[in-house]
């Protein structure tokens, strides 16, 4: 990967804060429910899942409720976090999420507000298995 894609040193604090919030909606150990999802997402939040399907905020919060009620048994891990500023209050966070052997590149747009960090958009894109 090109060095131009790396997080700038001045953004290390922002990267650390956002890294703690990810993987968004994939934290079965947290027990986070829909109220938490509402708190960390903007009203107009939407997502494109790794399947390519578009999801509204309400649909995402519904899935979150299901995950809390029936936590997945698979082990999830993250790696390769990077953060890039898009404006003084909007940041692009990227990382890789591994759900057992299934890898996906994740992107979340985060806005810093007076009420804390709010997710604006999230996308997952499946990684092609390496031969």
N, CA, C and O of each residue as an XYZ file, in Angstrom:
524
protein
N       0.847     -1.175      0.000
C       0.000      0.000      0.000
C       0.890      1.235      0.000
O       1.950      1.234      0.625
N       0.485      2.246     -0.668
C       1.226      3.490     -0.783
C       1.271      4.229      0.548
O       0.308      4.193      1.313
N       2.387      4.901      0.825
C       2.505      5.694      2.043
C       1.506      6.834      2.074
O       1.157      7.313      3.153
N       1.037      7.282      0.918
C       0.075      8.371      0.887
C      -1.273      7.941      1.477
O      -2.119      8.786      1.769
N      -1.471      6.641      1.651
C      -2.719      6.137      2.207
C      -2.662      6.003      3.729
O      -3.684      5.716      4.351
N      -1.516      6.200      4.331
C      -1.361      6.038      5.774
C      -1.938      7.230      6.522
O      -2.022      8.336      5.990
N      -2.335      6.983      7.768
C      -2.848      8.044      8.622
C      -1.740      9.044      8.924
O      -0.625      8.657      9.272
N      -2.050     10.327      8.790
C      -1.078     11.365      9.106
C      -0.815     11.366     10.613
O      -1.741     11.163     11.398
N       0.423     11.589     11.023
C       0.741     11.577     12.458
C      -0.147     12.492     13.299
O      -0.462     12.157     14.440
N      -0.553     13.633     12.761
C      -1.390     14.569     13.532
C      -2.793     14.010     13.798
O      -3.539     14.560     14.609
N      -3.149     12.916     13.113
C      -4.479     12.322     13.302
C      -4.456     11.071     14.176
O      -5.470     10.382     14.284
N      -3.330     10.769     14.793
C      -3.240      9.556     15.612
C      -4.267      9.547     16.747
O      -4.817      8.492     17.063
N      -4.535     10.702     17.367
C      -5.537     10.759     18.440
C      -6.943     10.481     17.903
O      -7.719      9.755     18.524
N      -7.261     11.058     16.754
C      -8.564     10.816     16.132
C      -8.682      9.335     15.763
O      -9.713      8.712     16.016
N      -7.639      8.781     15.172
C      -7.633      7.362     14.813
C      -7.896      6.501     16.046
O      -8.694      5.566     15.987
N      -7.235      6.805     17.156
C      -7.425      6.020     18.378
C      -8.871      6.102     18.873
O      -9.443      5.092     19.283
N      -9.459      7.295     18.837
C     -10.848      7.456     19.277
C     -11.809      6.669     18.393
O     -12.705      5.990     18.894
N     -11.622      6.761     17.080
C     -12.539      6.081     16.159
C     -12.327      4.573     16.167
O     -13.281      3.808     16.023
N     -11.110      4.155     16.329
C     -10.811      2.711     16.378
C     -11.569      2.038     17.522
O     -11.991      0.888     17.399
N     -11.739      2.754     18.632
C     -12.487      2.212     19.773
C     -13.962      2.005     19.443
O     -14.632      1.211     20.103
N     -14.476      2.699     18.443
C     -15.889      2.612     18.088
C     -16.165      1.557     17.021
O     -17.320      1.309     16.673
N     -15.129      0.951     16.513
C     -15.275     -0.028     15.447
C     -14.868     -1.412     15.950
O     -14.105     -1.527     16.909
N     -15.366     -2.439     15.318
C     -16.240     -2.382     14.162
C     -17.656     -1.998     14.574
O     -18.264     -2.631     15.438
N     -18.157     -0.966     13.947
C     -19.484     -0.451     14.278
C     -20.516     -1.555     14.047
O     -20.535     -2.188     12.991
N     -21.364     -1.776     15.035
C     -22.444     -2.770     14.995
C     -21.943     -4.209     14.942
O     -22.747     -5.120     14.749
N     -20.656     -4.444     15.106
C     -20.117     -5.807     15.096
C     -19.385     -6.089     16.407
O     -18.306     -6.680     16.402
N     -19.960     -5.674     17.508
C     -19.318     -5.853     18.802
C     -20.226     -6.683     19.705
O     -20.842     -6.131     20.617
N     -20.324     -7.972     19.482
C     -21.241     -8.777     20.289
C     -20.908     -8.753     21.771
O     -21.795     -8.931     22.607
N     -19.640     -8.534     22.110
C     -19.254     -8.520     23.517
C     -19.737     -7.269     24.240
O     -19.788     -7.248     25.469
N     -20.091     -6.231     23.496
C     -20.475     -4.972     24.136
C     -21.910     -4.991     24.641
O     -22.252     -4.250     25.562
N     -22.752     -5.832     24.047
C     -24.154     -5.847     24.437
C     -24.889     -4.587     24.030
O     -25.975     -4.309     24.539
N     -24.307     -3.818     23.111
C     -24.925     -2.564     22.681
C     -26.269     -2.844     22.033
O     -26.416     -3.781     21.249
N     -27.232     -2.027     22.367
C     -28.563     -2.187     21.797
C     -28.907     -1.050     20.861
O     -28.074     -0.187     20.583
N     -30.138     -1.052     20.375
C     -30.574     -0.028     19.429
C     -30.434      1.397     19.964
O     -30.133      2.315     19.201
N     -30.648      1.590     21.267
C     -30.498      2.940     21.817
C     -29.065      3.427     21.636
O     -28.841      4.603     21.348
N     -28.096      2.532     21.802
C     -26.697      2.892     21.590
C     -26.460      3.206     20.121
O     -25.735      4.144     19.789
N     -27.081      2.408     19.233
C     -26.956      2.652     17.799
C     -27.535      3.998     17.411
O     -26.977      4.701     16.568
N     -28.658      4.362     18.026
C     -29.260      5.664     17.755
C     -28.351      6.790     18.227
O     -28.272      7.839     17.587
N     -27.670      6.573     19.339
C     -26.799      7.607     19.903
C     -25.560      7.838     19.040
O     -25.070      8.965     18.960
N     -25.049      6.798     18.398
C     -23.790      6.951     17.653
C     -23.983      7.125     16.152
O     -23.008      7.176     15.402
N     -25.230      7.215     15.712
C     -25.480      7.425     14.281
C     -26.302      8.692     14.071
O     -27.132      9.060     14.903
N     -26.052      9.346     12.946
C     -26.876     10.492     12.573
C     -28.227      9.984     12.073
O     -28.345      8.831     11.659
N     -29.230     10.832     12.110
C     -30.566     10.432     11.666
C     -30.572      9.940     10.224
O     -31.340      9.040      9.884
N     -29.734     10.512      9.380
C     -29.708     10.136      7.967
C     -28.679      9.031      7.674
O     -28.352      8.784      6.513
N     -28.172      8.370      8.717
C     -27.205      7.291      8.539
C     -27.760      6.220      7.598
O     -28.952      5.914      7.621
N     -26.886      5.662      6.781
C     -27.236      4.507      5.961
C     -25.983      3.686      5.728
O     -24.867      4.133      5.989
N     -26.189      2.485      5.236
C     -25.091      1.535      5.074
C     -25.249      0.751      3.783
O     -26.361      0.474      3.334
N     -24.122      0.402      3.202
C     -24.089     -0.599      2.131
C     -23.352     -1.793      2.727
O     -22.164     -1.706      3.040
N     -24.052     -2.894      2.879
C     -23.456     -4.079      3.466
C     -22.489     -4.759      2.510
O     -22.431     -4.431      1.325
N     -21.734     -5.709      3.039
C     -20.777     -6.465      2.220
C     -21.489     -7.214      1.095
O     -20.866     -7.585      0.100
N     -22.792     -7.436      1.254
C     -23.596     -8.096      0.228
C     -23.910     -7.165     -0.941
O     -24.335     -7.613     -2.006
N     -23.695     -5.861     -0.732
C     -24.072     -4.872     -1.734
C     -25.448     -4.282     -1.473
O     -25.850     -3.325     -2.134
N     -26.168     -4.842     -0.519
C     -27.506     -4.376     -0.161
C     -27.427     -3.047      0.592
O     -26.548     -2.863      1.434
N     -28.333     -2.128      0.296
C     -28.414     -0.843      0.999
C     -29.347     -1.000      2.195
O     -30.408     -1.616      2.092
N     -28.938     -0.433      3.338
C     -29.723     -0.521      4.568
C     -29.946      0.867      5.146
O     -29.031      1.689      5.188
N     -31.176      1.119      5.594
C     -31.491      2.370      6.272
C     -31.033      2.274      7.727
O     -30.680      1.199      8.212
N     -31.044      3.384      8.392
C     -30.697      3.394      9.816
C     -31.629      2.469     10.594
O     -31.175      1.704     11.445
N     -32.928      2.533     10.306
C     -33.895      1.680     11.012
C     -33.594      0.201     10.788
O     -33.685     -0.596     11.722
N     -33.239     -0.169      9.574
C     -32.911     -1.567      9.290
C     -31.648     -2.000     10.029
O     -31.581     -3.115     10.545
N     -30.659     -1.129     10.080
C     -29.423     -1.441     10.801
C     -29.714     -1.611     12.289
O     -29.199     -2.537     12.916
N     -30.528     -0.734     12.854
C     -30.858     -0.837     14.269
C     -31.652     -2.100     14.567
O     -31.517     -2.671     15.650
N     -32.473     -2.543     13.631
C     -33.200     -3.796     13.787
C     -32.236     -4.979     13.819
O     -32.382     -5.874     14.651
N     -31.261     -4.989     12.926
C     -30.251     -6.056     12.912
C     -29.460     -6.037     14.219
O     -29.146     -7.090     14.774
N     -29.144     -4.848     14.704
C     -28.429     -4.720     15.968
C     -29.231     -5.357     17.106
O     -28.662     -6.049     17.950
N     -30.545     -5.128     17.134
C     -31.408     -5.747     18.152
C     -31.331     -7.266     18.081
O     -31.268     -7.942     19.108
N     -31.337     -7.797     16.862
C     -31.250     -9.247     16.683
C     -29.911     -9.789     17.165
O     -29.852    -10.857     17.773
N     -28.838     -9.055     16.895
C     -27.507     -9.508     17.334
C     -27.384     -9.508     18.847
O     -26.730    -10.380     19.418
N     -28.016     -8.524     19.508
C     -27.971     -8.483     20.966
C     -28.743     -9.664     21.535
O     -28.299    -10.299     22.492
N     -29.905     -9.960     20.945
C     -30.730    -11.070     21.424
C     -30.095    -12.424     21.128
O     -30.240    -13.360     21.914
N     -29.395    -12.534     20.006
C     -28.778    -13.798     19.581
C     -27.364    -13.517     19.088
O     -27.129    -13.474     17.881
N     -26.410    -13.322     20.015
C     -25.047    -12.985     19.600
C     -24.437    -14.065     18.714
O     -24.590    -15.255     18.990
N     -23.749    -13.656     17.651
C     -23.081    -14.640     16.795
C     -21.973    -15.330     17.571
O     -21.366    -14.742     18.466
N     -21.719    -16.565     17.223
C     -20.699    -17.332     17.920
C     -19.336    -17.244     17.241
O     -18.335    -17.725     17.773
N     -19.307    -16.633     16.073
C     -18.038    -16.536     15.358
C     -17.125    -15.497     15.991
O     -17.583    -14.581     16.674
N     -15.841    -15.649     15.758
C     -14.841    -14.720     16.268
C     -14.557    -13.665     15.202
O     -14.253    -14.002     14.058
N     -14.654    -12.391     15.576
C     -14.384    -11.291     14.660
C     -13.129    -10.568     15.112
O     -12.892    -10.402     16.308
N     -12.327    -10.138     14.145
C     -11.145     -9.344     14.476
C     -10.964     -8.253     13.427
O     -11.458     -8.361     12.304
N     -10.248     -7.205     13.814
C     -10.021     -6.074     12.921
C      -8.529     -5.813     12.784
O      -7.727     -6.195     13.637
N      -8.181     -5.148     11.682
C      -6.780     -4.797     11.440
C      -6.724     -3.675     10.405
O      -7.730     -3.319      9.791
N      -5.533     -3.133     10.231
C      -5.222     -2.165      9.159
C      -6.088     -0.904      9.209
O      -6.620     -0.469      8.187
N      -6.225     -0.323     10.394
C      -6.996      0.910     10.528
C      -6.243      2.096      9.922
O      -5.030      2.229     10.085
N      -6.988      2.953      9.221
C      -6.453      4.204      8.680
C      -7.531      5.273      8.808
O      -8.725      4.981      8.750
N      -7.088      6.515      8.984
C      -8.018      7.623      9.161
C      -7.577      8.789      8.287
O      -6.393      9.115      8.216
N      -8.545      9.411      7.624
C      -8.257     10.533      6.727
C      -9.303     11.629      6.920
O     -10.498     11.338      6.974
N      -8.866     12.889      7.025
C      -9.829     13.991      7.177
C     -10.480     14.335      5.843
O      -9.815     14.369      4.808
N     -11.773     14.586      5.876
C     -12.495     15.040      4.693
C     -12.914     16.500      4.845
O     -13.090     17.216      3.859
N     -13.070     16.924      6.090
C     -13.358     18.316      6.421
C     -12.920     18.485      7.878
O     -12.477     17.516      8.495
N     -13.033     19.685      8.438
C     -12.596     19.851      9.834
C     -13.344     18.963     10.836
O     -12.822     18.691     11.916
N     -14.548     18.512     10.499
C     -15.305     17.682     11.446
C     -15.702     16.306     10.888
O     -16.390     15.551     11.575
N     -15.289     15.967      9.670
C     -15.686     14.709      9.035
C     -14.446     13.892      8.697
O     -13.500     14.395      8.091
N     -14.465     12.616      9.100
C     -13.308     11.740      8.920
C     -13.723     10.421      8.288
O     -14.791      9.880      8.574
N     -12.852      9.919      7.422
C     -13.030      8.627      6.785
C     -12.155      7.623      7.530
O     -10.938      7.788      7.604
N     -12.775      6.592      8.076
C     -12.047      5.531      8.767
C     -12.180      4.258      7.940
O     -13.288      3.868      7.569
N     -11.066      3.616      7.653
C     -11.094      2.347      6.928
C     -10.364      1.295      7.755
O      -9.461      1.608      8.531
N     -10.776      0.037      7.571
C     -10.132     -1.086      8.257
C     -10.581     -2.373      7.594
O     -11.446     -2.365      6.718
N      -9.995     -3.460      8.012
C     -10.399     -4.776      7.525
C     -11.037     -5.523      8.693
O     -10.487     -5.561      9.794
N     -12.206     -6.116      8.439
C     -12.917     -6.930      9.418
C     -12.860     -8.382      8.965
O     -13.226     -8.712      7.837
N     -12.393     -9.246      9.865
C     -12.370    -10.688      9.594
C     -13.445    -11.344     10.450
O     -13.432    -11.242     11.677
N     -14.373    -12.017      9.781
C     -15.412    -12.799     10.435
C     -15.078    -14.251     10.104
O     -15.504    -14.792      9.083
N     -14.306    -14.862     10.995
C     -13.695    -16.161     10.726
C     -12.820    -16.015      9.488
O     -11.847    -15.262      9.530
N     -13.121    -16.698      8.391
C     -12.290    -16.633      7.180
C     -12.771    -15.592      6.169
O     -12.108    -15.358      5.158
N     -13.899    -14.978      6.431
C     -14.474    -13.989      5.515
C     -13.930    -12.598      5.844
O     -14.173    -12.064      6.926
N     -13.202    -12.029      4.905
C     -12.641    -10.705      5.117
C     -13.404     -9.652      4.334
O     -13.850     -9.898      3.214
N     -13.548     -8.488      4.927
C     -14.181     -7.384      4.225
C     -13.476     -6.085      4.601
O     -13.063     -5.885      5.743
N     -13.353     -5.215      3.614
C     -12.816     -3.881      3.854
C     -14.000     -3.020      4.289
O     -15.042     -3.005      3.634
N     -13.830     -2.312      5.390
C     -14.897     -1.500      5.970
C     -14.532     -0.021      5.906
O     -13.373      0.361      6.067
N     -15.537      0.787      5.669
C     -15.386      2.232      5.606
C     -16.511      2.859      6.413
O     -17.682      2.529      6.220
N     -16.157      3.758      7.312
C     -17.162      4.513      8.053
C     -16.813      5.991      7.967
O     -15.664      6.385      8.168
N     -17.820      6.801      7.666
C     -17.671      8.253      7.750
C     -18.146      8.671      9.134
O     -19.288      8.414      9.516
N     -17.260      9.314      9.875
C     -17.552      9.769     11.234
C     -17.531     11.291     11.285
O     -16.633     11.930     10.736
N     -18.543     11.866     11.958
C     -18.600     13.322     12.154
C     -18.402     13.612     13.646
O     -19.041     13.003     14.504
N     -17.506     14.553     13.929
C     -17.313     15.002     15.316
C     -18.333     16.094     15.587
O     -18.347     17.118     14.904
N     -19.180     15.884     16.574
C     -20.228     16.848     16.924
C     -20.054     17.273     18.378
O     -19.220     16.721     19.095
N     -20.837     18.246     18.807
C     -20.796     18.665     20.207
C     -21.284     17.542     21.127
O     -20.963     17.529     22.315
N     -22.057     16.604     20.581
C     -22.569     15.466     21.352
C     -21.682     14.234     21.239
O     -22.039     13.171     21.747
N     -20.532     14.360     20.582
C     -19.632     13.221     20.411
C     -19.604     12.765     18.962
O     -20.162     13.417     18.079
N     -18.950     11.639     18.730
C     -18.816     11.088     17.381
C     -20.129     10.492     16.906
O     -20.819      9.807     17.661
N     -20.474     10.756     15.642
C     -21.685     10.212     15.016
C     -21.303      9.597     13.681
O     -20.620     10.227     12.874
N     -21.741      8.375     13.449
C     -21.522      7.726     12.159
C     -22.523      8.278     11.162
O     -23.710      8.409     11.459
N     -22.028      8.599      9.975
C     -22.843      9.163      8.907
C     -23.173      8.086      7.878
O     -24.282      8.038      7.346
N     -22.194      7.220      7.606
C     -22.298      6.218      6.543
C     -21.330      5.084      6.868
O     -20.285      5.297      7.483
N     -21.698      3.875      6.444
C     -20.812      2.715      6.611
C     -20.950      1.812      5.388
O     -22.039      1.657      4.836
N     -19.836      1.223      4.978
C     -19.867      0.280      3.861
C     -18.911     -0.867      4.122
O     -17.831     -0.680      4.681
N     -19.321     -2.047      3.712
C     -18.467     -3.228      3.748
C     -18.312     -3.773      2.341
O     -19.290     -3.878      1.601
N     -17.085     -4.120      1.966
C     -16.807     -4.694      0.650
C     -16.008     -5.970      0.848
O     -14.928     -5.945      1.438
N     -16.532     -7.082      0.361
C     -15.849     -8.361      0.550
C     -14.489     -8.349     -0.135
O     -14.335     -7.821     -1.237
N     -13.519     -8.935      0.532
C     -12.201     -9.111     -0.043
C     -12.202    -10.368     -0.886
O     -12.846    -11.358     -0.537
N     -11.490    -10.331     -1.979
C     -11.357    -11.514     -2.825
C     -10.386    -12.472     -2.139
O      -9.289    -12.063     -1.760
N     -10.770    -13.736     -1.973
C      -9.851    -14.686     -1.344
C      -8.555    -14.782     -2.136
O      -8.553    -14.786     -3.367
N      -7.458    -14.860     -1.398
C      -6.159    -14.981     -2.049
C      -5.923    -16.423     -2.474
O      -6.265    -17.369     -1.764
N      -5.335    -16.559     -3.644
C      -5.076    -17.914     -4.166
C      -3.785    -18.464     -3.606
O      -3.402    -19.588     -3.929
